[in-house]
Amino acid sequence: MINKDEFDGNIVYGGSNFHKKTKRTSLIMENNFPHYEYVLEENMHYKSNMKYFESLDNCILCNSDDIEDKLYKDGLFISQCRKCSFSFQNPRFKSEYLSELYGKEYSLNGAYASEAQNKLDEIKYKYAIQELNKYSDSIESVLDIGAGNLHFLNVCKKNNIKTLYGIEPGSTLKNIDNEYNIITDFSDEVPLSINNLSVISLWDTLEHIHDFKKVIKSSYKALEDDGLILIMVPNLNSLASRLIREKSPSFCIYHLNYFTEKSLEKLLIDCGFSIMQKETVISEIDNCRNYLEFQEPYMSVPKNEKAFDWLTSEYIHDNMLGSRLFFIAKKGK
Ligand SMILES: [Zn+2]
């Protein structure tokens, strides 16, 4: 049995080491929105040119107009709905310009390419299959939305899952590997040609998608009866985000949507799913301890002051305070 701490970078390597090994250092140390500013300077002036942005008066999830400003970071505003707790970039980047935004180099890709990250991802994906198998007798097919470097599909293949699809907009991956069905054309909807799937997964993807309801609704249609959806997404209410706030790279222009346990649950239930499992993964424990010890949160090594002995990975996940929400839901009641 794989335990989730086994793919937790802060625990496996120590926070500071982990950030060095996964080449996150520059991203973190820049401590601002380099890409946001880049886009602003190169293509537009935020104040004088609003054509790239739209202001939202209502919550995108529940449509309530009871929204408040939650966080501000270098020109980026995040609103939160008081009713359902869903939070979102506001004003947010319009969908028709997203490809322009994503066309810029995305710093986190550097982190994904490292050997240390690949090792952790391999364990994380094996953990996912272990957990999915609790709710399914046989997984025959998987669609990974936001398939990235195809790592999850590779792990699925090793687990003898026969039919594998990946959606990765703008990707050239289809030319590399013909074993998978890679779809590069994506308008927030699973193509109708893909159906009767056992599993659909979204790894760190839903926070980027403009019309996330459309993705989840179309996923519902594409699954077989009792099919499973697996979602991993940044947790707005993580301890690290709450402590580190503006210095956390979680808050960036690429993230349009900021989910909480409550709002992700609502989205899935509204679309006809039943929640089978919900938990948080990835503690960011060293980052939190550093911060509490008055140190720079990411590149310091915590002294592990006795006063914070209560702060363990177990405590963090028992209270849904981990860095990522990890949900498995089933189609139907
Ligand atoms: Zn709402």
Short mmCIF file of C-alpha atoms in Angstrom, two decimals, residues 52-325:
data_model
loop_
_atom_site.label_atom_id
_atom_site.label_comp_id
_atom_site.label_asym_id
_atom_site.label_seq_id
_atom_site.Cartn_x
_atom_site.Cartn_y
_atom_site.Cartn_z
CA TYR A 52 -8.08 41.05 -22.31
CA PHE A 53 -10.11 40.98 -19.12
CA GLU A 54 -13.70 40.60 -18.01
CA SER A 55 -15.13 41.65 -14.67
CA LEU A 56 -17.51 39.22 -13.03
CA ASP A 57 -20.38 40.36 -10.80
CA ASN A 58 -21.59 36.87 -9.94
CA CYS A 59 -20.03 33.66 -8.67
CA ILE A 60 -19.21 31.36 -11.61
CA LEU A 61 -20.21 28.30 -9.61
CA CYS A 62 -23.48 29.21 -7.84
CA ASN A 63 -24.33 32.53 -9.53
CA SER A 64 -24.66 34.40 -6.22
CA ASP A 65 -23.86 38.12 -6.39
CA ASP A 66 -22.58 38.03 -2.81
CA ILE A 67 -18.88 38.13 -3.65
CA GLU A 68 -16.01 39.81 -1.82
CA ASP A 69 -12.39 40.67 -2.54
CA LYS A 70 -10.26 37.93 -1.03
CA LEU A 71 -6.68 38.56 -2.04
CA TYR A 72 -4.65 41.02 -4.06
CA LYS A 73 -1.22 40.30 -5.50
CA ASP A 74 0.64 42.55 -7.94
CA GLY A 75 -2.30 43.44 -10.16
CA LEU A 76 -4.11 40.15 -9.72
CA PHE A 77 -7.39 40.15 -7.83
CA ILE A 78 -9.11 37.10 -6.41
CA SER A 79 -12.79 37.24 -5.43
CA GLN A 80 -14.57 34.79 -3.18
CA CYS A 81 -18.25 33.87 -3.13
CA ARG A 82 -19.64 34.19 0.41
CA LYS A 83 -22.31 31.61 -0.36
CA CYS A 84 -20.39 28.63 -1.82
CA SER A 85 -16.76 29.71 -1.04
CA PHE A 86 -15.66 29.25 -4.67
CA SER A 87 -12.99 31.82 -5.56
CA PHE A 88 -11.85 33.16 -8.90
CA GLN A 89 -9.57 35.56 -10.70
CA ASN A 90 -11.58 38.78 -11.10
CA PRO A 91 -11.24 40.55 -13.44
CA ARG A 92 -10.22 37.39 -15.22
CA PHE A 93 -8.44 36.68 -18.46
CA LYS A 94 -10.97 36.22 -21.29
CA SER A 95 -11.12 32.75 -22.79
CA GLU A 96 -10.36 33.94 -26.33
CA TYR A 97 -6.95 35.21 -25.16
CA LEU A 98 -6.00 32.21 -23.01
CA SER A 99 -4.02 30.48 -25.75
CA GLU A 100 -1.99 33.68 -26.07
CA LEU A 101 -1.32 33.55 -22.34
CA TYR A 102 -0.45 29.86 -22.33
CA GLY A 103 1.70 30.35 -25.39
CA LYS A 104 4.17 32.07 -23.08
CA GLU A 105 6.57 29.79 -21.35
CA TYR A 106 4.98 28.43 -18.21
CA SER A 107 7.57 28.32 -15.43
CA LEU A 108 6.20 25.29 -13.64
CA ASN A 109 7.07 23.18 -16.67
CA GLY A 110 10.64 23.44 -15.43
CA ALA A 111 9.60 21.78 -12.21
CA TYR A 112 7.77 18.99 -14.02
CA ALA A 113 10.78 18.13 -16.12
CA SER A 114 13.08 17.32 -13.17
CA GLU A 115 14.03 13.81 -12.17
CA ALA A 116 12.95 14.36 -8.57
CA GLN A 117 9.52 15.51 -9.70
CA ASN A 118 9.14 12.54 -12.05
CA LYS A 119 9.94 10.13 -9.23
CA LEU A 120 7.32 11.69 -6.99
CA ASP A 121 4.77 11.82 -9.81
CA GLU A 122 5.26 8.11 -10.53
CA ILE A 123 4.36 7.32 -6.90
CA LYS A 124 1.48 9.80 -6.93
CA TYR A 125 -0.04 8.20 -10.02
CA LYS A 126 0.36 4.70 -8.60
CA TYR A 127 -1.39 5.93 -5.48
CA ALA A 128 -4.24 7.21 -7.67
CA ILE A 129 -4.67 3.80 -9.33
CA GLN A 130 -4.59 2.10 -5.94
CA GLU A 131 -7.38 4.42 -4.71
CA LEU A 132 -9.45 4.17 -7.93
CA ASN A 133 -9.36 0.38 -7.71
CA LYS A 134 -11.28 0.62 -4.41
CA TYR A 135 -14.34 1.77 -6.37
CA SER A 136 -14.03 -0.14 -9.63
CA ASP A 137 -13.77 -3.85 -10.44
CA SER A 138 -12.00 -3.26 -13.72
CA ILE A 139 -10.63 -0.09 -15.22
CA GLU A 140 -10.67 -0.58 -19.00
CA SER A 141 -10.19 2.97 -20.23
CA VAL A 142 -8.86 6.31 -19.01
CA LEU A 143 -9.06 9.85 -20.36
CA ASP A 144 -6.56 12.26 -18.83
CA ILE A 145 -7.62 15.88 -19.37
CA GLY A 146 -4.48 18.03 -19.26
CA ALA A 147 -2.31 15.05 -20.06
CA GLY A 148 0.94 17.06 -19.99
CA ASN A 149 3.94 14.78 -20.48
CA LEU A 150 1.67 11.67 -20.55
CA HIS A 151 3.14 10.42 -17.29
CA PHE A 152 -0.22 9.38 -15.81
CA LEU A 153 -1.17 7.54 -19.01
CA ASN A 154 2.18 5.73 -18.90
CA VAL A 155 1.44 4.53 -15.37
CA CYS A 156 -2.06 3.45 -16.51
CA LYS A 157 -0.48 1.47 -19.33
CA LYS A 158 1.87 -0.28 -16.91
CA ASN A 159 -1.24 -1.24 -14.96
CA ASN A 160 -2.66 -2.94 -18.07
CA ILE A 161 -5.34 -0.38 -18.78
CA LYS A 162 -6.09 -0.91 -22.46
CA THR A 163 -7.65 2.22 -23.89
CA LEU A 164 -5.91 5.50 -23.15
CA TYR A 165 -6.90 9.01 -24.18
CA GLY A 166 -5.25 12.32 -23.40
CA ILE A 167 -6.35 15.87 -23.99
CA GLU A 168 -3.57 18.44 -24.16
CA PRO A 169 -4.41 21.64 -26.09
CA GLY A 170 -1.73 22.79 -28.49
CA SER A 171 0.44 19.78 -27.76
CA THR A 172 2.68 18.09 -30.31
CA LEU A 173 2.65 14.86 -28.30
CA LYS A 174 0.50 12.97 -30.82
CA ASN A 175 3.50 12.86 -33.12
CA ILE A 176 5.68 11.32 -30.44
CA ASP A 177 3.58 8.41 -29.35
CA ASN A 178 0.88 6.70 -31.37
CA GLU A 179 -0.04 4.32 -28.58
CA TYR A 180 -2.32 6.90 -27.03
CA ASN A 181 -5.21 8.79 -28.50
CA ILE A 182 -4.12 12.38 -28.01
CA ILE A 183 -6.57 15.19 -28.65
CA THR A 184 -5.06 18.63 -29.04
CA ASP A 185 -8.19 20.53 -29.96
CA PHE A 186 -10.10 21.35 -26.81
CA SER A 187 -12.89 23.83 -26.13
CA ASP A 188 -13.61 22.98 -22.49
CA GLU A 189 -15.60 19.91 -23.56
CA VAL A 190 -14.86 16.20 -23.90
CA PRO A 191 -15.47 15.31 -27.59
CA LEU A 192 -18.67 13.29 -28.15
CA SER A 193 -16.64 10.62 -29.95
CA ILE A 194 -15.15 9.56 -26.60
CA ASN A 195 -17.59 7.70 -24.43
CA ASN A 196 -18.19 4.78 -22.10
CA LEU A 197 -15.00 5.52 -20.20
CA SER A 198 -14.05 3.89 -16.89
CA VAL A 199 -12.09 6.88 -15.55
CA ILE A 200 -11.51 10.55 -16.34
CA SER A 201 -8.70 12.34 -14.55
CA LEU A 202 -7.83 16.02 -14.17
CA TRP A 203 -4.41 16.56 -12.55
CA ASP A 204 -3.77 20.21 -11.66
CA THR A 205 -5.97 21.16 -14.61
CA LEU A 206 -9.36 22.40 -13.42
CA GLU A 207 -7.86 25.60 -12.00
CA HIS A 208 -6.86 26.59 -15.55
CA ILE A 209 -10.14 25.91 -17.34
CA HIS A 210 -12.44 28.79 -18.19
CA ASP A 211 -15.70 26.88 -18.43
CA PHE A 212 -15.01 24.24 -15.80
CA LYS A 213 -18.70 23.33 -15.51
CA LYS A 214 -18.75 22.38 -19.18
CA VAL A 215 -15.76 20.08 -18.63
CA ILE A 216 -17.37 18.32 -15.69
CA LYS A 217 -20.78 18.02 -17.39
CA SER A 218 -19.25 16.61 -20.56
CA SER A 219 -17.10 14.27 -18.44
CA TYR A 220 -20.28 12.93 -16.89
CA LYS A 221 -21.62 12.12 -20.37
CA ALA A 222 -18.36 10.51 -21.47
CA LEU A 223 -18.21 8.11 -18.50
CA GLU A 224 -19.86 4.71 -18.32
CA ASP A 225 -22.47 4.14 -15.59
CA ASP A 226 -20.61 4.12 -12.26
CA GLY A 227 -17.54 5.55 -14.06
CA LEU A 228 -15.11 7.52 -11.92
CA ILE A 229 -13.72 11.03 -12.08
CA LEU A 230 -10.48 11.87 -10.28
CA ILE A 231 -9.61 15.49 -9.59
CA MET A 232 -6.50 17.00 -8.07
CA VAL A 233 -6.58 20.78 -7.78
CA PRO A 234 -4.90 23.43 -5.57
CA ASN A 235 -6.65 23.87 -2.24
CA LEU A 236 -7.40 27.54 -1.57
CA ASN A 237 -7.84 26.72 2.12
CA SER A 238 -4.50 24.94 2.45
CA LEU A 239 -2.45 25.96 5.48
CA ALA A 240 0.42 27.00 3.22
CA SER A 241 -1.78 29.32 1.09
CA ARG A 242 -3.37 30.84 4.17
CA LEU A 243 -0.05 31.54 5.85
CA ILE A 244 2.12 32.45 2.89
CA ARG A 245 -0.62 34.19 0.88
CA GLU A 246 0.85 36.63 -1.67
CA LYS A 247 4.24 34.94 -1.55
CA SER A 248 2.73 31.61 -2.58
CA PRO A 249 3.16 30.71 -6.27
CA SER A 250 -0.35 29.18 -6.13
CA PHE A 251 -1.69 32.64 -6.77
CA CYS A 252 -0.84 33.36 -10.39
CA ILE A 253 -2.42 34.53 -13.60
CA TYR A 254 -2.60 30.97 -14.95
CA HIS A 255 -5.02 29.99 -12.21
CA LEU A 256 -8.50 31.24 -13.00
CA ASN A 257 -10.29 29.10 -10.39
CA TYR A 258 -9.53 28.58 -6.72
CA PHE A 259 -11.41 25.64 -5.24
CA THR A 260 -12.22 24.82 -1.63
CA GLU A 261 -13.42 21.44 -0.35
CA LYS A 262 -16.97 22.81 -0.19
CA SER A 263 -17.04 24.33 -3.68
CA LEU A 264 -15.44 21.33 -5.42
CA GLU A 265 -17.96 19.07 -3.72
CA LYS A 266 -20.80 21.33 -4.88
CA LEU A 267 -19.56 21.33 -8.47
CA LEU A 268 -19.42 17.53 -8.60
CA ILE A 269 -22.77 16.96 -6.90
CA ASP A 270 -24.48 19.60 -9.09
CA CYS A 271 -23.23 17.68 -12.13
CA GLY A 272 -24.67 14.36 -10.91
CA PHE A 273 -21.65 12.77 -9.23
CA SER A 274 -21.44 11.08 -5.82
CA ILE A 275 -18.31 11.79 -3.78
CA MET A 276 -16.48 8.53 -3.02
CA GLN A 277 -13.31 9.95 -1.50
CA LYS A 278 -12.07 13.40 -0.59
CA GLU A 279 -8.82 14.25 1.09
CA THR A 280 -5.91 16.61 0.83
CA VAL A 281 -2.45 15.56 -0.33
CA ILE A 282 0.98 17.29 -0.21
CA SER A 283 1.54 18.91 3.18
CA GLU A 284 3.98 21.75 2.38
CA ILE A 285 4.96 21.18 6.01
CA ASP A 286 8.47 22.65 5.78
CA ASN A 287 7.11 25.72 4.00
CA CYS A 288 4.60 26.22 6.83
CA ARG A 289 7.14 25.58 9.59
CA ASN A 290 9.64 27.97 8.02
CA TYR A 291 7.01 30.66 7.89
CA LEU A 292 6.01 30.10 11.51
CA GLU A 293 9.69 30.29 12.48
CA PHE A 294 9.98 33.73 10.85
CA GLN A 295 12.04 32.42 7.92
CA GLU A 296 11.64 32.68 4.17
CA PRO A 297 9.11 29.87 3.58
CA TYR A 298 10.48 27.95 0.59
CA MET A 299 14.27 27.95 0.59
CA SER A 300 14.95 27.83 4.34
CA VAL A 301 15.46 24.72 6.41
CA PRO A 302 13.13 24.61 9.42
CA LYS A 303 14.68 24.34 12.86
CA ASN A 304 11.62 22.37 13.87
CA GLU A 305 10.89 24.42 16.95
CA LYS A 306 9.25 22.35 19.65
CA ALA A 307 6.41 24.86 19.90
CA PHE A 308 5.10 23.57 16.56
CA ASP A 309 5.39 19.86 17.24
CA TRP A 310 1.62 19.65 16.81
CA LEU A 311 2.08 20.56 13.15
CA THR A 312 2.44 17.21 11.40
CA SER A 313 1.49 15.95 7.96
CA GLU A 314 -1.26 13.95 9.67
CA TYR A 315 -2.67 17.05 11.38
CA ILE A 316 -2.63 18.95 8.10
CA HIS A 317 -4.53 16.26 6.17
CA ASP A 318 -6.92 15.42 9.02
CA ASN A 319 -8.08 19.02 8.78
CA MET A 320 -8.15 19.21 4.94
CA LEU A 321 -5.30 21.75 5.06
CA GLY A 322 -3.01 20.10 2.50
CA SER A 323 -1.79 21.81 -0.65
CA ARG A 324 -4.05 19.89 -3.06
CA LEU A 325 -7.62 18.63 -2.93
#
